[in-house]
CSV table of C-alpha atoms in Angstrom, one decimal:
chain,number,residue,atom,x,y,z
W,292,MET,CA,23.2,-37.4,10.7
W,293,GLU,CA,19.4,-36.7,10.6
W,294,ARG,CA,17.6,-36.5,7.4
W,295,LEU,CA,17.2,-33.2,5.6
W,296,VAL,CA,14.3,-31.6,3.7
W,297,PHE,CA,14.9,-28.4,1.6
W,298,GLY,CA,11.7,-26.9,0.2
W,299,SER,CA,11.2,-24.2,-2.4
W,300,PRO,CA,8.5,-22.9,-4.9
W,301,MET,CA,8.6,-24.8,-8.2
W,302,ARG,CA,9.1,-21.5,-10.0
W,303,TYR,CA,10.0,-17.9,-9.0
W,304,ILE,CA,9.3,-15.2,-11.5
W,305,GLN,CA,10.3,-11.6,-10.9
W,306,GLY,CA,10.4,-8.5,-13.1
W,307,ARG,CA,8.4,-5.5,-14.3
W,308,GLY,CA,5.1,-6.6,-15.9
W,309,VAL,CA,5.3,-10.3,-15.1
W,310,LEU,CA,1.6,-10.2,-14.0
W,311,ASN,CA,0.8,-10.2,-17.7
W,312,GLU,CA,2.1,-13.7,-18.0
W,313,ALA,CA,0.8,-15.1,-14.7
W,314,LEU,CA,-1.4,-17.8,-16.3
W,315,ASN,CA,1.5,-19.0,-18.5
W,316,TRP,CA,2.8,-20.9,-15.5
W,317,LEU,CA,-0.3,-23.1,-15.2
W,318,ASN,CA,-0.3,-26.7,-16.4
W,319,PRO,CA,-3.1,-28.2,-18.7
W,320,ASN,CA,-4.9,-29.5,-15.6
W,321,HIS,CA,-5.5,-26.1,-14.2
W,322,GLN,CA,-8.7,-25.2,-16.1
W,323,ASN,CA,-10.7,-23.7,-13.2
W,324,ILE,CA,-8.9,-20.9,-11.3
W,325,CYS,CA,-9.9,-19.2,-8.0
W,326,VAL,CA,-8.2,-15.9,-7.2
W,327,VAL,CA,-8.2,-14.8,-3.6
W,328,THR,CA,-7.5,-11.1,-3.1
W,329,ASP,CA,-8.8,-8.0,-1.3
W,330,ALA,CA,-11.0,-5.3,-2.8
W,331,PHE,CA,-8.2,-2.8,-3.3
W,332,VAL,CA,-6.0,-5.2,-5.2
W,333,LEU,CA,-8.9,-6.6,-7.2
W,334,ASP,CA,-9.3,-3.3,-8.9
W,335,PHE,CA,-5.9,-3.4,-10.6
W,336,ILE,CA,-5.4,-7.1,-11.2
W,337,GLN,CA,-8.8,-8.4,-12.3
W,338,SER,CA,-8.8,-7.2,-15.9
W,339,THR,CA,-5.3,-8.5,-16.5
W,340,LEU,CA,-6.0,-12.0,-15.2
W,341,GLN,CA,-9.5,-12.0,-16.8
W,342,ARG,CA,-8.0,-11.2,-20.2
W,343,GLN,CA,-5.4,-14.0,-19.9
W,344,ALA,CA,-8.1,-16.5,-18.8
W,345,GLU,CA,-10.3,-15.6,-21.8
W,346,GLN,CA,-7.4,-16.0,-24.2
W,347,LYS,CA,-6.6,-19.4,-22.8
W,348,LYS,CA,-10.3,-20.4,-22.4
W,349,LEU,CA,-10.0,-20.9,-18.7
W,350,SER,CA,-12.6,-20.4,-16.0
W,351,ILE,CA,-11.7,-17.8,-13.4
W,352,ASP,CA,-13.5,-16.7,-10.3
W,353,PHE,CA,-12.5,-13.9,-7.8
W,354,VAL,CA,-13.0,-14.2,-4.1
W,355,VAL,CA,-12.7,-11.0,-2.1
W,356,PHE,CA,-11.3,-11.5,1.4
W,357,ASN,CA,-11.1,-8.3,3.4
W,358,GLN,CA,-11.1,-9.6,6.9
W,359,THR,CA,-8.6,-10.8,9.5
W,360,ILE,CA,-7.7,-14.4,9.1
W,361,THR,CA,-9.6,-16.2,11.8
W,362,ARG,CA,-11.2,-19.6,11.9
W,363,THR,CA,-14.7,-18.1,11.4
W,364,HIS,CA,-13.7,-15.9,8.4
W,365,LEU,CA,-11.8,-18.8,6.8
W,366,GLN,CA,-14.8,-21.1,7.1
W,367,ASN,CA,-17.0,-18.6,5.5
W,368,MET,CA,-14.7,-18.4,2.5
W,369,PHE,CA,-14.5,-22.3,2.4
W,370,ASP,CA,-18.3,-22.4,2.3
W,371,GLN,CA,-18.4,-19.9,-0.5
W,372,VAL,CA,-16.0,-21.9,-2.7
W,373,ALA,CA,-17.2,-25.4,-1.8
W,374,SER,CA,-19.9,-25.4,-4.6
W,375,ASN,CA,-17.2,-24.8,-7.3
W,376,ILE,CA,-13.9,-26.2,-6.1
W,377,PRO,CA,-11.1,-24.9,-8.4
W,378,ASP,CA,-8.1,-26.7,-9.8
W,379,ILE,CA,-5.6,-24.1,-8.5
W,380,VAL,CA,-5.7,-21.1,-6.2
W,381,LEU,CA,-4.0,-17.7,-7.0
W,382,ALA,CA,-3.4,-15.7,-3.8
W,383,ALA,CA,-2.8,-12.1,-4.8
W,384,GLY,CA,-2.1,-9.0,-2.6
W,385,GLY,CA,-0.5,-8.5,0.8
W,386,GLY,CA,0.1,-10.9,3.6
W,387,MET,CA,-3.6,-11.3,4.5
W,388,SER,CA,-4.8,-12.2,1.0
W,389,ILE,CA,-1.8,-14.5,0.4
W,390,ASP,CA,-2.4,-16.4,3.7
W,391,ALA,CA,-6.1,-16.6,3.0
W,392,GLY,CA,-5.4,-18.1,-0.4
W,393,LYS,CA,-3.0,-20.6,1.2
W,394,ALA,CA,-5.6,-21.6,3.7
W,395,LEU,CA,-8.1,-22.2,0.9
W,396,ALA,CA,-5.6,-24.3,-1.0
W,397,HIS,CA,-4.9,-26.3,2.2
W,398,GLN,CA,-8.6,-26.9,2.9
W,399,PHE,CA,-9.2,-28.4,-0.6
W,400,ASN,CA,-5.7,-29.9,-1.1
W,401,LEU,CA,-5.0,-27.7,-4.1
W,402,PRO,CA,-1.8,-26.2,-5.7
W,403,PHE,CA,-1.4,-22.5,-5.3
W,404,ILE,CA,0.4,-19.5,-6.8
W,405,THR,CA,1.2,-16.4,-4.9
W,406,ILE,CA,1.2,-12.9,-6.5
W,407,PRO,CA,2.5,-10.4,-3.9
W,408,THR,CA,1.6,-6.7,-4.5
W,409,VAL,CA,3.7,-5.5,-1.6
W,410,ALA,CA,7.0,-6.9,-0.3
W,411,SER,CA,6.2,-6.7,3.4
W,412,ASN,CA,7.4,-10.3,4.3
W,413,ASP,CA,8.4,-13.6,2.7
W,414,ALA,CA,5.0,-15.2,3.0
W,415,PRO,CA,4.7,-15.6,-0.8
W,416,THR,CA,7.5,-18.1,-0.9
W,417,SER,CA,6.5,-20.3,2.0
W,418,LYS,CA,4.0,-23.1,2.6
W,419,ASN,CA,2.9,-21.6,5.9
W,420,TYR,CA,0.1,-19.3,6.9
W,421,VAL,CA,-1.0,-17.7,10.2
W,422,VAL,CA,-4.5,-17.8,11.7
W,423,TYR,CA,-5.4,-15.3,14.4
W,424,THR,CA,-8.0,-15.2,17.2
W,425,ASP,CA,-10.8,-12.6,17.2
W,426,HIS,CA,-8.5,-10.5,19.4
W,427,HIS,CA,-5.7,-10.5,16.8
W,428,GLN,CA,-3.5,-12.9,18.8
W,429,MET,CA,-1.9,-15.8,17.0
W,430,ASP,CA,-4.1,-18.8,17.0
W,431,TYR,CA,-2.0,-21.3,15.0
W,432,VAL,CA,0.3,-21.7,12.0
W,433,GLY,CA,-1.0,-23.8,9.2
W,434,HIS,CA,1.4,-25.9,7.1
W,435,LEU,CA,0.5,-27.0,3.5
W,436,ASP,CA,2.0,-30.2,2.2
W,437,PHE,CA,3.8,-28.4,-0.6
W,438,SER,CA,5.4,-25.1,-1.5
W,439,PRO,CA,3.9,-22.7,-4.0
W,440,TRP,CA,3.4,-23.9,-7.6
W,441,ALA,CA,4.8,-20.5,-8.6
W,442,VAL,CA,5.6,-17.1,-7.0
W,443,ILE,CA,5.0,-14.2,-9.4
W,444,VAL,CA,6.6,-10.9,-8.3
W,445,ASP,CA,5.7,-8.0,-10.5
W,446,SER,CA,8.2,-5.3,-9.5
W,447,GLU,CA,6.2,-2.7,-11.5
W,448,ILE,CA,3.3,-3.1,-9.1
W,449,ILE,CA,5.4,-3.4,-5.9
W,450,ALA,CA,7.4,-0.3,-6.8
W,451,LYS,CA,4.2,1.7,-6.3
W,452,ALA,CA,3.4,0.4,-2.8
W,453,PRO,CA,4.1,2.7,0.1
W,454,LYS,CA,7.6,2.6,1.6
W,455,LYS,CA,6.5,1.2,4.9
W,456,PHE,CA,5.8,-2.2,3.3
W,457,LEU,CA,9.2,-2.5,1.9
W,458,LEU,CA,10.8,-1.5,5.2
W,459,ALA,CA,8.8,-4.2,7.0
W,460,GLY,CA,9.9,-6.8,4.4
W,461,ILE,CA,13.5,-5.8,5.1
W,462,GLY,CA,12.9,-6.1,8.8
W,463,ASP,CA,11.5,-9.6,8.3
W,464,ALA,CA,14.4,-10.7,6.0
W,465,ILE,CA,17.3,-9.3,7.9
W,466,SER,CA,16.8,-11.7,10.8
W,467,LYS,CA,17.1,-14.9,8.7
W,468,LYS,CA,20.9,-15.0,8.7
W,469,PHE,CA,21.0,-15.1,12.4
W,470,GLU,CA,18.0,-17.3,13.0
W,471,ALA,CA,19.1,-20.0,10.5
W,472,GLN,CA,22.5,-19.9,12.1
W,473,ALA,CA,21.1,-20.3,15.6
W,474,CYS,CA,18.9,-23.2,14.4
W,475,LEU,CA,21.9,-25.0,12.8
W,476,GLN,CA,24.1,-24.5,15.8
W,477,SER,CA,21.5,-25.7,18.3
W,478,GLN,CA,20.5,-28.7,16.1
W,479,GLY,CA,17.0,-27.3,15.9
W,480,LYS,CA,14.3,-28.1,13.4
W,481,ASN,CA,13.4,-26.2,10.2
W,482,MET,CA,9.8,-25.8,8.9
W,483,PHE,CA,9.9,-29.3,7.5
W,484,ALA,CA,10.7,-30.7,10.9
W,485,THR,CA,14.2,-31.8,9.8
W,486,ARG,CA,17.6,-30.5,10.5
W,487,SER,CA,18.6,-27.1,9.4
W,488,SER,CA,20.0,-26.9,5.8
W,489,ILE,CA,23.5,-25.5,5.3
W,490,THR,CA,22.3,-24.3,1.9
W,491,ALA,CA,19.5,-22.3,3.6
W,492,VAL,CA,22.1,-20.8,6.1
W,493,ALA,CA,24.2,-19.7,3.1
W,494,ILE,CA,21.2,-18.2,1.5
W,495,GLY,CA,20.5,-16.3,4.8
W,496,ASP,CA,24.0,-15.0,4.8
W,497,ALA,CA,23.6,-13.8,1.2
W,498,CYS,CA,20.2,-12.3,2.0
W,499,PHE,CA,21.8,-10.2,4.8
W,500,GLU,CA,24.6,-9.0,2.5
W,501,GLN,CA,22.1,-7.9,-0.2
W,502,ILE,CA,20.1,-5.9,2.4
W,503,GLN,CA,23.2,-4.3,3.8
W,504,GLN,CA,24.3,-3.2,0.2
W,505,HIS,CA,21.0,-2.2,-1.3
W,506,ALA,CA,18.3,-1.4,1.3
W,507,GLN,CA,19.0,2.4,1.5
W,508,ALA,CA,18.9,2.9,-2.2
W,509,ALA,CA,15.7,0.7,-2.6
W,510,LEU,CA,13.9,2.5,0.2
W,511,ALA,CA,14.8,5.9,-1.4
W,512,ILE,CA,12.6,5.2,-4.4
W,513,ALA,CA,10.0,2.9,-2.7
W,514,GLY,CA,6.5,4.1,-3.5
W,515,THR,CA,7.4,6.2,-6.5
W,516,GLY,CA,6.9,3.5,-9.1
W,517,GLN,CA,10.5,3.9,-10.3
W,518,SER,CA,12.6,0.8,-11.0
W,519,SER,CA,16.2,0.2,-10.1
W,520,ASP,CA,18.6,-2.6,-9.7
W,521,ALA,CA,18.7,-1.9,-5.9
W,522,LEU,CA,14.9,-2.4,-5.7
W,523,GLU,CA,15.1,-5.6,-7.7
W,524,MET,CA,17.8,-6.9,-5.4
W,525,ILE,CA,15.9,-6.1,-2.3
W,526,LEU,CA,12.7,-7.8,-3.6
W,527,GLU,CA,14.6,-11.0,-4.4
W,528,ALA,CA,16.2,-10.8,-0.9
W,529,SER,CA,13.1,-10.1,1.1
W,530,ILE,CA,10.8,-12.5,-0.7
W,531,LEU,CA,12.8,-15.3,-2.2
W,532,MET,CA,16.0,-15.5,-0.2
W,533,SER,CA,14.4,-14.8,3.1
W,534,GLY,CA,11.7,-17.4,2.5
W,535,LEU,CA,14.1,-20.1,1.5
W,536,ALA,CA,16.4,-19.3,4.5
W,537,PHE,CA,13.6,-19.5,7.1
W,538,GLU,CA,11.7,-22.5,5.8
W,539,SER,CA,14.7,-24.8,5.3
W,540,GLY,CA,17.0,-23.1,7.8
W,541,GLY,CA,14.7,-22.6,10.7
W,542,LEU,CA,13.6,-19.7,12.9
W,543,SER,CA,14.7,-18.7,16.4
W,544,ILE,CA,14.2,-16.0,19.0
W,545,ALA,CA,13.6,-13.1,16.6
W,546,HIS,CA,10.4,-14.8,15.3
W,547,ALA,CA,9.5,-16.2,18.7
W,548,MET,CA,9.3,-12.7,20.0
W,549,THR,CA,6.3,-12.0,17.7
W,550,ARG,CA,4.2,-14.3,19.9
W,551,GLY,CA,4.7,-12.0,22.8
W,552,LEU,CA,4.6,-8.7,20.9
W,553,THR,CA,1.2,-9.6,19.2
W,554,ALA,CA,-0.3,-10.0,22.7
W,555,ILE,CA,0.3,-6.4,23.6
W,556,PRO,CA,-2.3,-4.1,22.0
W,557,GLU,CA,0.2,-1.3,21.0
W,558,THR,CA,2.8,-3.6,19.5
W,559,SER,CA,0.3,-5.9,17.9
W,560,ARG,CA,-0.7,-3.2,15.5
W,561,GLN,CA,2.8,-3.0,14.1
W,562,MET,CA,3.7,-5.0,10.9
W,563,HIS,CA,5.2,-8.4,11.4
W,564,GLY,CA,8.6,-7.4,9.9
W,565,LEU,CA,9.0,-4.5,12.3
W,566,GLN,CA,8.3,-6.9,15.2
W,567,VAL,CA,10.9,-9.3,13.9
W,568,ALA,CA,13.5,-6.6,13.4
W,569,TYR,CA,13.1,-5.7,17.1
W,570,GLY,CA,13.1,-9.4,18.1
W,571,LEU,CA,16.5,-9.8,16.3
W,572,LEU,CA,18.1,-7.2,18.6
W,573,VAL,CA,16.9,-9.3,21.6
W,574,GLN,CA,18.3,-12.5,20.0
W,575,LEU,CA,21.7,-10.9,19.4
W,576,TYR,CA,21.9,-9.7,23.0
W,577,LEU,CA,20.9,-13.1,24.3
W,578,ASP,CA,23.5,-14.8,22.1
W,579,GLN,CA,26.2,-12.3,23.3
W,580,GLN,CA,26.8,-11.0,19.8
W,581,HIS,CA,27.3,-7.5,21.0
W,582,GLU,CA,29.4,-6.2,18.1
W,583,GLU,CA,26.7,-7.4,15.6
W,584,LEU,CA,24.0,-5.9,17.8
W,585,ASN,CA,25.7,-2.5,17.8
W,586,GLN,CA,26.3,-2.6,14.1
W,587,LEU,CA,22.8,-3.5,13.4
W,588,ILE,CA,21.4,-0.7,15.6
W,589,ILE,CA,23.5,1.7,13.5
W,590,PHE,CA,22.0,0.2,10.3
W,591,TYR,CA,18.5,0.3,11.7
W,592,LYS,CA,18.8,4.0,12.4
W,593,LYS,CA,19.9,4.6,8.8
W,594,ILE,CA,16.9,2.9,7.2
W,595,GLY,CA,14.3,3.5,9.9
W,596,LEU,CA,13.7,0.1,11.6
W,597,PRO,CA,12.7,0.2,15.2
W,598,ILE,CA,15.4,-0.1,17.9
W,599,ALA,CA,13.2,0.0,20.9
W,600,LEU,CA,9.8,-1.0,22.1
W,601,LYS,CA,8.9,2.7,22.2
W,602,GLN,CA,9.3,2.8,18.5
W,603,LEU,CA,6.8,-0.1,18.2
W,604,GLY,CA,4.2,2.1,20.0
W,605,LEU,CA,4.6,0.9,23.5
W,606,THR,CA,4.4,4.0,25.7
W,607,GLN,CA,4.4,2.3,29.1
W,608,ILE,CA,7.2,-0.2,29.5
W,609,ASP,CA,6.8,-1.9,32.9
W,610,LYS,CA,7.8,-5.3,34.2
W,611,ALA,CA,4.3,-6.7,34.0
W,612,THR,CA,4.2,-6.0,30.2
W,613,LEU,CA,7.7,-7.3,29.7
W,614,HIS,CA,6.8,-10.5,31.6
W,615,ILE,CA,3.8,-11.1,29.3
W,616,ILE,CA,6.0,-10.6,26.2
W,617,ALA,CA,8.7,-12.9,27.7
W,618,ASP,CA,6.3,-15.7,28.7
W,619,LEU,CA,4.6,-15.9,25.4
W,620,THR,CA,7.9,-15.8,23.6
W,621,LEU,CA,9.2,-18.7,25.6
W,622,ALA,CA,6.1,-20.7,24.7
W,623,ALA,CA,6.9,-20.4,21.0
W,624,PRO,CA,8.5,-23.5,19.4
W,625,HIS,CA,11.2,-21.4,17.8
W,626,CYS,CA,12.7,-20.8,21.2
W,627,LYS,CA,14.1,-24.3,21.1
W,628,ASN,CA,16.3,-23.3,18.2
W,629,PHE,CA,18.8,-21.5,20.4
W,630,SER,CA,22.1,-22.2,22.0
W,631,SER,CA,20.8,-22.2,25.6
W,632,VAL,CA,17.5,-22.7,27.5
W,633,LEU,CA,16.1,-19.3,28.3
W,634,THR,CA,14.2,-18.0,31.2
W,635,GLN,CA,11.7,-15.2,31.6
W,636,GLN,CA,14.3,-13.1,33.3
W,637,ASP,CA,16.7,-13.6,30.4
W,638,LEU,CA,14.3,-12.1,28.0
W,639,VAL,CA,13.2,-9.3,30.4
W,640,THR,CA,16.9,-8.4,30.9
W,641,ALA,CA,17.5,-8.3,27.2
W,642,MET,CA,14.5,-6.1,26.5
W,643,GLN,CA,15.5,-3.7,29.3
W,644,TYR,CA,19.1,-3.6,28.0
W,645,ILE,CA,18.0,-2.7,24.5
W,646,GLU,CA,15.5,-0.1,25.8
W,647,ASN,CA,18.2,1.6,27.9
W,648,LEU,CA,20.9,1.8,25.3
W,649,ASP,CA,22.4,5.2,25.5
W,650,GLY,CA,22.4,7.7,22.7
W,651,LYS,CA,26.0,7.0,21.7
W,652,GLU,CA,25.3,3.3,21.0
W,653,ARG,CA,22.2,4.2,19.0
C-alpha cells in the first residue's frame, strides 16, 4: 500500500471572544508579527491585537490587502514586507485576506495563523491558497510546506457576518463527504500527493451529518450576532472538518467544476462554495448516485443553495458555454480522482440533466 500523509493545523481554537487570546498561541520565537487583512476587518481587530502585542512586548505590523490575489498584487505585498520580515504571519478576514497571508508566509517560509471573520469556506484550515489572473480566472494553487500554526475562529465575530457567507461555507463543506469517497475509491491523491486517508473520509461523513442536522438552525440566526449550539456545530463542520476532509481525503469533480465555472463571467462572480455546491450535483449524476442527488436537491431547496446554473447567474445556457465549462473542468487535476475517465459530453449531459430537472424533483 502507498504511503499516507495526514495534515492538520497544530491548534484549532473556536468560541466566542477567542480573538482576545490570539497571541497566546505564539511561541517565544514569534517576536515580530505581521497581520494581513483588509481595511474593513482591520477596523475591528486592530485594537484587540495591538493591545495583546503591547502586553506581551511584541512588535506588530498590519498590512492591508484589498485586491484580488494576482501575481502582481502579491509581489507588491512581498516588496512592502521585505524590509522587515516577520517571524510569523497572521492572516485575518475572509478568503482573500487569508490566502494573501498564506502567500506571504509561503514567500518568506514563515509559520502562519489564520483568523477567519466569515465562514465562507475551509481555507483557514488548509495549507493551500489560490492565485488568479487579472481576468479573475484561476492561475495556480500555491501549496505551503506546512499547515497553519493555529486557526482561531471567533464565533462572536462570525455570527455577525451576513448569512450569504455561512451559506457558501456550507456549500463548500457539504461536498467533502462525496469527494473524499470518490478519491479513496479511485485510488486518487490527496493534497499531500499521497493516497486518500480513511480518517479524512470518516471526517467528511461526519461533516455531512452535522450539516444535515444543523444547517437550517444555524442559517436562521446567521448575521444576527446571536450564538447557538447549531451555529458552533456548523462553524466546526465548515471550517475544521471540511478542511481536514479535503486536504487529507482529496477532491474530485465538485471542485474540478470550479475551474470551468470561474471562466464564465456570470458564474465567476458567485462565491466558491456556491460553485462547489452546484458541482456536487454534477458529480453525483456522473457517479450514478441518483437517490443521493434527489435528496440533496431537496436539502438545497430548504437552505437556499443553487440547484441550477440559472441560480448561479447564467441566463443563457447554450452548448458553447457548457463546452467551455466542461473542457476546463476536465483539465483540473481533481478529475483524476473519479471512478471513470470522463469526456466533454459526459459533463455536458450531466449539466443539461440537472438544468432540466422537473419541478417535482426539485
